[in-house]
GROMACS .gro file of C-alpha atoms in nm:
model
  287
    1MET     CA    1   7.806   2.553  14.484
    2VAL     CA    2   7.524   2.744  14.660
    3THR     CA    3   7.557   3.052  14.880
    4THR     CA    4   7.273   3.211  15.078
    5CYS     CA    5   7.285   3.559  15.224
    6MET     CA    6   7.061   3.836  15.351
    7ALA     CA    7   7.043   4.170  15.175
    8GLY     CA    8   7.337   4.394  15.248
    9MET     CA    9   7.594   4.118  15.283
   10SER     CA   10   7.904   4.057  15.074
   11VAL     CA   11   7.958   3.685  15.064
   12PRO     CA   12   8.274   3.520  14.929
   13ALA     CA   13   8.220   3.168  14.800
   14SER     CA   14   8.479   2.891  14.808
   15ALA     CA   15   8.642   2.799  14.479
   16ASP     CA   16   8.478   2.529  14.265
   17GLY     CA   17   8.716   2.429  13.987
   18ASP     CA   18   8.772   2.742  13.775
   19THR     CA   19   8.487   2.927  13.948
   20SER     CA   20   8.522   3.157  14.249
   21TYR     CA   21   8.289   3.445  14.323
   22THR     CA   22   8.181   3.714  14.569
   23ILE     CA   23   7.834   3.868  14.549
   24THR     CA   24   7.723   4.198  14.704
   25ILE     CA   25   7.353   4.271  14.765
   26PRO     CA   26   7.210   4.618  14.847
   27GLU     CA   27   7.148   4.653  15.220
   28THR     CA   28   6.808   4.821  15.181
   29LEU     CA   29   6.562   4.903  14.902
   30THR     CA   30   6.377   5.216  15.008
   31VAL     CA   31   6.064   5.353  14.840
   32GLN     CA   32   5.985   5.719  14.904
   33ASN     CA   33   5.705   5.771  14.652
   34ILE     CA   34   5.428   5.563  14.501
   35GLY     CA   35   5.547   5.374  14.195
   36TRP     CA   36   5.860   5.216  14.057
   37ASN     CA   37   6.202   5.309  14.195
   38SER     CA   38   6.539   5.180  14.075
   39ILE     CA   39   6.749   5.113  14.379
   40GLY     CA   40   7.087   4.982  14.283
   41ASN     CA   41   7.282   4.682  14.166
   42ILE     CA   42   7.371   4.327  14.255
   43SER     CA   43   7.741   4.294  14.191
   44ALA     CA   44   7.948   3.981  14.140
   45THR     CA   45   8.325   3.957  14.119
   46GLY     CA   46   8.561   3.665  14.067
   47SER     CA   47   8.579   3.416  13.783
   48LEU     CA   48   8.352   3.163  13.611
   49ALA     CA   49   8.461   2.845  13.440
   50SER     CA   50   8.382   2.823  13.069
   51GLY     CA   51   8.019   2.730  13.011
   52LYS     CA   52   7.913   2.815  13.367
   53LYS     CA   53   7.676   3.081  13.495
   54LEU     CA   54   7.619   3.236  13.836
   55THR     CA   55   7.251   3.275  13.927
   56VAL     CA   56   7.139   3.497  14.214
   57SER     CA   57   6.776   3.438  14.314
   58ALA     CA   58   6.557   3.617  14.571
   59ALA     CA   59   6.290   3.490  14.812
   60SER     CA   60   6.057   3.705  15.024
   61ALA     CA   61   5.990   3.638  15.393
   62ASN     CA   62   5.641   3.797  15.360
   63ASN     CA   63   5.545   3.650  15.021
   64TRP     CA   64   5.637   3.974  14.843
   65ALA     CA   65   5.456   4.209  15.080
   66LEU     CA   66   5.585   4.500  15.288
   67LYS     CA   67   5.439   4.483  15.640
   68SER     CA   68   5.373   4.732  15.918
   69GLY     CA   69   5.195   4.549  16.199
   70GLU     CA   70   4.889   4.391  16.039
   71ASN     CA   71   4.898   4.621  15.737
   72THR     CA   72   5.060   4.508  15.410
   73VAL     CA   73   5.154   4.655  15.073
   74SER     CA   74   5.241   4.420  14.787
   75TYR     CA   75   5.551   4.474  14.573
   76THR     CA   76   5.776   4.307  14.318
   77LEU     CA   77   6.144   4.320  14.239
   78ASN     CA   78   6.257   4.374  13.881
   79ASN     CA   79   6.571   4.391  13.671
   80GLY     CA   80   6.573   4.768  13.641
   81SER     CA   81   6.284   4.794  13.398
   82THR     CA   82   6.063   5.104  13.410
   83GLU     CA   83   5.766   4.897  13.296
   84LYS     CA   84   5.522   4.781  13.561
   85GLY     CA   85   5.473   4.406  13.577
   86ASP     CA   86   5.829   4.317  13.474
   87ALA     CA   87   5.890   4.118  13.789
   88ALA     CA   88   6.221   3.939  13.841
   89THR     CA   89   6.336   3.711  14.119
   90SER     CA   90   6.663   3.591  13.965
   91TRP     CA   91   6.963   3.740  13.788
   92ASP     CA   92   7.217   3.553  13.574
   93PHE     CA   93   7.587   3.631  13.539
   94THR     CA   94   7.781   3.457  13.259
   95THR     CA   95   8.099   3.665  13.298
   96LEU     CA   96   8.265   3.818  13.603
   97PRO     CA   97   8.305   4.085  13.727
   98ALA     CA   98   7.962   4.222  13.638
   99THR     CA   99   7.659   4.398  13.783
  100GLN     CA  100   7.286   4.350  13.738
  101ALA     CA  101   7.031   4.622  13.807
  102ILE     CA  102   6.773   4.552  14.076
  103GLY     CA  103   6.459   4.762  14.116
  104ILE     CA  104   6.141   4.762  14.322
  105ASP     CA  105   5.781   4.815  14.210
  106VAL     CA  106   5.535   4.891  14.493
  107THR     CA  107   5.158   4.901  14.455
  108ASP     CA  108   4.955   5.208  14.547
  109TYR     CA  109   4.979   5.255  14.925
  110SER     CA  110   4.810   5.597  14.948
  111ASN     CA  111   4.519   5.454  15.150
  112LYS     CA  112   4.740   5.264  15.395
  113PRO     CA  113   4.803   5.385  15.752
  114ALA     CA  114   5.130   5.572  15.806
  115GLY     CA  115   5.424   5.364  15.921
  116THR     CA  116   5.739   5.188  15.814
  117TYR     CA  117   5.664   4.890  15.593
  118THR     CA  118   5.940   4.633  15.556
  119ASP     CA  119   6.018   4.288  15.427
  120THR     CA  120   6.324   4.064  15.443
  121VAL     CA  121   6.455   3.917  15.119
  122THR     CA  122   6.697   3.625  15.116
  123PHE     CA  123   6.929   3.590  14.817
  124THR     CA  124   7.074   3.257  14.706
  125ALA     CA  125   7.365   3.228  14.463
  126SER     CA  126   7.437   2.909  14.272
  127VAL     CA  127   7.662   2.801  13.984
  128GLY     CA  128   7.515   2.600  13.701
  129VAL     CA  129   7.562   2.517  13.335
  130ALA     CA  130   7.507   2.812  13.106
  131LYS     CA  131   7.496   2.613  12.783
  132THR     CA  132   7.540   2.263  12.645
  133ALA     CA  133   7.810   2.139  12.410
  134ALA     CA  134   7.771   2.141  12.032
  135GLY     CA  135   7.748   1.808  11.852
  136THR     CA  136   8.073   1.628  11.771
  137PRO     CA  137   8.170   1.680  11.405
  138SER     CA  138   8.130   1.380  11.174
  139ILE     CA  139   8.489   1.358  11.051
  140ALA     CA  140   8.640   1.009  11.022
  141GLN     CA  141   9.000   0.917  10.943
  142ALA     CA  142   8.888   0.690  10.659
  143ASP     CA  143   8.708   0.978  10.489
  144CYS     CA  144   9.007   1.216  10.497
  145THR     CA  145   9.256   1.271  10.216
  146PHE     CA  146   9.594   1.445  10.235
  147ALA     CA  147   9.775   1.646   9.968
  148PRO     CA  148  10.147   1.707  10.038
  149SER     CA  149  10.305   2.047   9.978
  150ASN     CA  150  10.633   2.190  10.106
  151GLY     CA  151  10.675   1.921  10.368
  152LYS     CA  152  10.321   1.957  10.507
  153SER     CA  153   9.974   1.835  10.411
  154THR     CA  154   9.634   1.977  10.329
  155LEU     CA  155   9.366   1.768  10.499
  156SER     CA  156   9.041   1.745  10.306
  157ASN     CA  157   8.703   1.623  10.431
  158ALA     CA  158   8.360   1.729  10.309
  159ASN     CA  159   8.231   1.774  10.665
  160ILE     CA  160   8.491   2.033  10.766
  161THR     CA  161   8.333   2.381  10.791
  162THR     CA  162   8.433   2.729  10.902
  163SER     CA  163   8.224   2.678  11.217
  164MET     CA  164   8.511   2.457  11.340
  165GLU     CA  165   8.860   2.503  11.481
  166TYR     CA  166   9.162   2.277  11.503
  167SER     CA  167   9.457   2.216  11.732
  168ALA     CA  168   9.795   2.065  11.647
  169ASP     CA  169   9.929   2.080  12.005
  170ASN     CA  170   9.688   1.854  12.191
  171GLY     CA  171   9.435   2.129  12.263
  172THR     CA  172   9.670   2.392  12.405
  173THR     CA  173   9.587   2.638  12.127
  174TRP     CA  174   9.306   2.641  11.870
  175THR     CA  175   9.299   2.792  11.521
  176ASP     CA  176   8.986   2.876  11.322
  177VAL     CA  177   8.912   2.676  11.007
  178THR     CA  178   8.914   2.933  10.727
  179SER     CA  179   8.793   2.723  10.434
  180ASP     CA  180   8.505   2.477  10.408
  181GLY     CA  181   8.624   2.127  10.330
  182SER     CA  182   8.993   2.153  10.412
  183ILE     CA  183   9.271   2.254  10.653
  184ALA     CA  184   9.605   2.348  10.497
  185SER     CA  185   9.969   2.331  10.610
  186LEU     CA  186   9.943   2.054  10.868
  187ALA     CA  187  10.261   1.889  10.992
  188ALA     CA  188  10.274   1.514  11.045
  189GLY     CA  189  10.111   1.409  11.372
  190THR     CA  190   9.768   1.434  11.534
  191VAL     CA  191   9.530   1.720  11.465
  192GLN     CA  192   9.213   1.770  11.672
  193ILE     CA  193   8.903   1.923  11.512
  194ARG     CA  194   8.595   2.049  11.695
  195VAL     CA  195   8.297   2.284  11.654
  196LYS     CA  196   8.380   2.625  11.801
  197GLU     CA  197   8.210   2.765  12.108
  198THR     CA  198   7.928   3.010  12.034
  199ALA     CA  199   7.699   3.232  12.237
  200ASP     CA  200   7.454   2.940  12.263
  201LYS     CA  201   7.677   2.633  12.272
  202LEU     CA  202   8.003   2.517  12.425
  203ALA     CA  203   8.272   2.378  12.196
  204SER     CA  204   8.208   2.020  12.092
  205GLU     CA  205   8.419   1.720  12.174
  206ALA     CA  206   8.718   1.701  11.942
  207VAL     CA  207   8.781   1.443  11.670
  208SER     CA  208   9.144   1.329  11.635
  209ILE     CA  209   9.288   1.275  11.286
  210THR     CA  210   9.637   1.141  11.210
  211VAL     CA  211   9.826   1.345  10.950
  212PRO     CA  212  10.088   1.129  10.774
  213GLN     CA  213  10.445   1.227  10.699
  214VAL     CA  214  10.512   1.356  10.351
  215LEU     CA  215  10.818   1.330  10.129
  216ALA     CA  216  10.977   1.059  10.343
  217ILE     CA  217  11.217   0.842  10.149
  218ASN     CA  218  11.076   0.492  10.127
  219GLU     CA  219  11.346   0.307   9.934
  220LEU     CA  220  11.686   0.390   9.789
  221VAL     CA  221  11.836   0.102   9.592
  222GLY     CA  222  12.209   0.081   9.521
  223PRO     CA  223  12.477   0.060   9.412
  224TYR     CA  224  12.376   0.308   9.143
  225THR     CA  225  12.432   0.173   8.792
  226GLY     CA  226  12.302   0.457   8.576
  227ASP     CA  227  11.943   0.342   8.571
  228LYS     CA  228  11.667   0.540   8.736
  229LEU     CA  229  11.685   0.558   9.111
  230THR     CA  230  11.404   0.382   9.301
  231CYS     CA  231  11.279   0.655   9.531
  232GLU     CA  232  10.925   0.723   9.655
  233TYR     CA  233  10.740   0.979   9.863
  234TYR     CA  234  10.427   0.941  10.074
  235ALA     CA  235  10.113   1.119   9.955
  236GLY     CA  236   9.849   1.048  10.214
  237GLU     CA  237   9.761   0.686  10.154
  238THR     CA  238  10.000   0.560   9.890
  239TRP     CA  239  10.367   0.582   9.799
  240GLN     CA  240  10.435   0.760   9.472
  241ALA     CA  241  10.742   0.760   9.250
  242LEU     CA  242  10.977   1.050   9.317
  243VAL     CA  243  11.070   1.056   8.950
  244ASP     CA  244  10.792   1.312   8.902
  245ARG     CA  245  10.951   1.546   9.157
  246TYR     CA  246  11.303   1.591   9.017
  247ASP     CA  247  11.257   1.964   9.066
  248LEU     CA  248  11.309   1.886   9.432
  249ILE     CA  249  11.595   1.636   9.411
  250LYS     CA  250  11.900   1.618   9.186
  251VAL     CA  251  11.980   1.264   9.077
  252TYR     CA  252  12.347   1.204   9.002
  253SER     CA  253  12.462   0.930   8.768
  254GLY     CA  254  12.789   0.776   8.666
  255ARG     CA  255  12.921   0.607   8.976
  256ALA     CA  256  12.818   0.401   9.270
  257ALA     CA  257  12.822   0.616   9.585
  258PHE     CA  258  12.596   0.437   9.830
  259GLY     CA  259  12.497   0.092   9.940
  260SER     CA  260  12.166  -0.054  10.054
  261ASP     CA  261  12.162   0.194  10.345
  262GLY     CA  262  12.207   0.490  10.111
  263PHE     CA  263  12.236   0.853  10.217
  264ILE     CA  264  12.136   1.181  10.054
  265TYR     CA  265  12.311   1.515  10.088
  266ASP     CA  266  12.139   1.849  10.134
  267GLU     CA  267  12.253   2.185   9.992
  268ASP     CA  268  12.491   2.236  10.285
  269GLY     CA  269  12.659   1.901  10.231
  270SER     CA  270  12.506   1.739  10.538
  271MET     CA  271  12.454   1.367  10.507
  272ILE     CA  272  12.096   1.252  10.588
  273PRO     CA  273  11.987   0.888  10.625
  274VAL     CA  274  11.727   0.806  10.363
  275THR     CA  275  11.485   0.698  10.638
  276ASP     CA  276  11.462   1.058  10.764
  277LEU     CA  277  11.192   1.303  10.668
  278VAL     CA  278  11.286   1.510  10.365
  279ASP     CA  279  11.216   1.883  10.359
  280ASN     CA  280  11.095   1.950  10.006
  281THR     CA  281  11.166   2.322  10.029
  282LYS     CA  282  11.532   2.224   9.978
  283THR     CA  283  11.725   2.069   9.692
  284TYR     CA  284  11.892   1.736   9.765
  285GLU     CA  285  12.165   1.543   9.585
  286VAL     CA  286  12.132   1.166   9.571
  287GLN     CA  287  12.487   1.023   9.547
   0.00000   0.00000   0.00000
């Protein structure tokens, strides 16, 4: 998107994705005394898409000279600096609304004939890329491990750092990684991990990792005969015997109470098929 205007005009630009802007240029820059004079501001309102910048650049009709007939006086524009030689012909906006100072620095004209010396400056506004994306993190599914706890998992990978963020809702919201090497309390499903946006870089492309279910009943063998119940839970990559987690499940003995499609009962007495996910913050009775 490029917009060209003469000084003094307010020019609205058509929308381009998430970017829409209006720029206002001072109508005149008047010098009353020899030397540098700050004149005013270039203002820009509207909105910029993430990673974009609005650049306003200036071009002189007289090759940066003020003219009165055949007489000329050279000058430069600047960004509001009081130091001579700090010429500027472009101004960048990375957020809107915002203003940028514009000044004028005129050479010594004390020996020039009296008159009104003028020049016409054309301003062009364009939208470009403010920064490039960070590199995609090197996090592969095969290199991830998962430790179950309270119905969720802690994902571990050596390449996870606090410079990253993750999303469990397909990129709608992002949460900062707070510990190098791991992300805790992840529910089963897909988690996306990327390098966060910084002042110099856009956020990277995201890596998708599948978080497995935890504490899902794998097998419940009946009728119960008094021997140990065959019951397993999922711990990332392998099924493990639930016998080591009796603090989470009460195992009843003495009578047959289920068949090959056994059920378990939670603390409220609700019957749950053994194929359902088990919440290990509760106590269950296997009957």
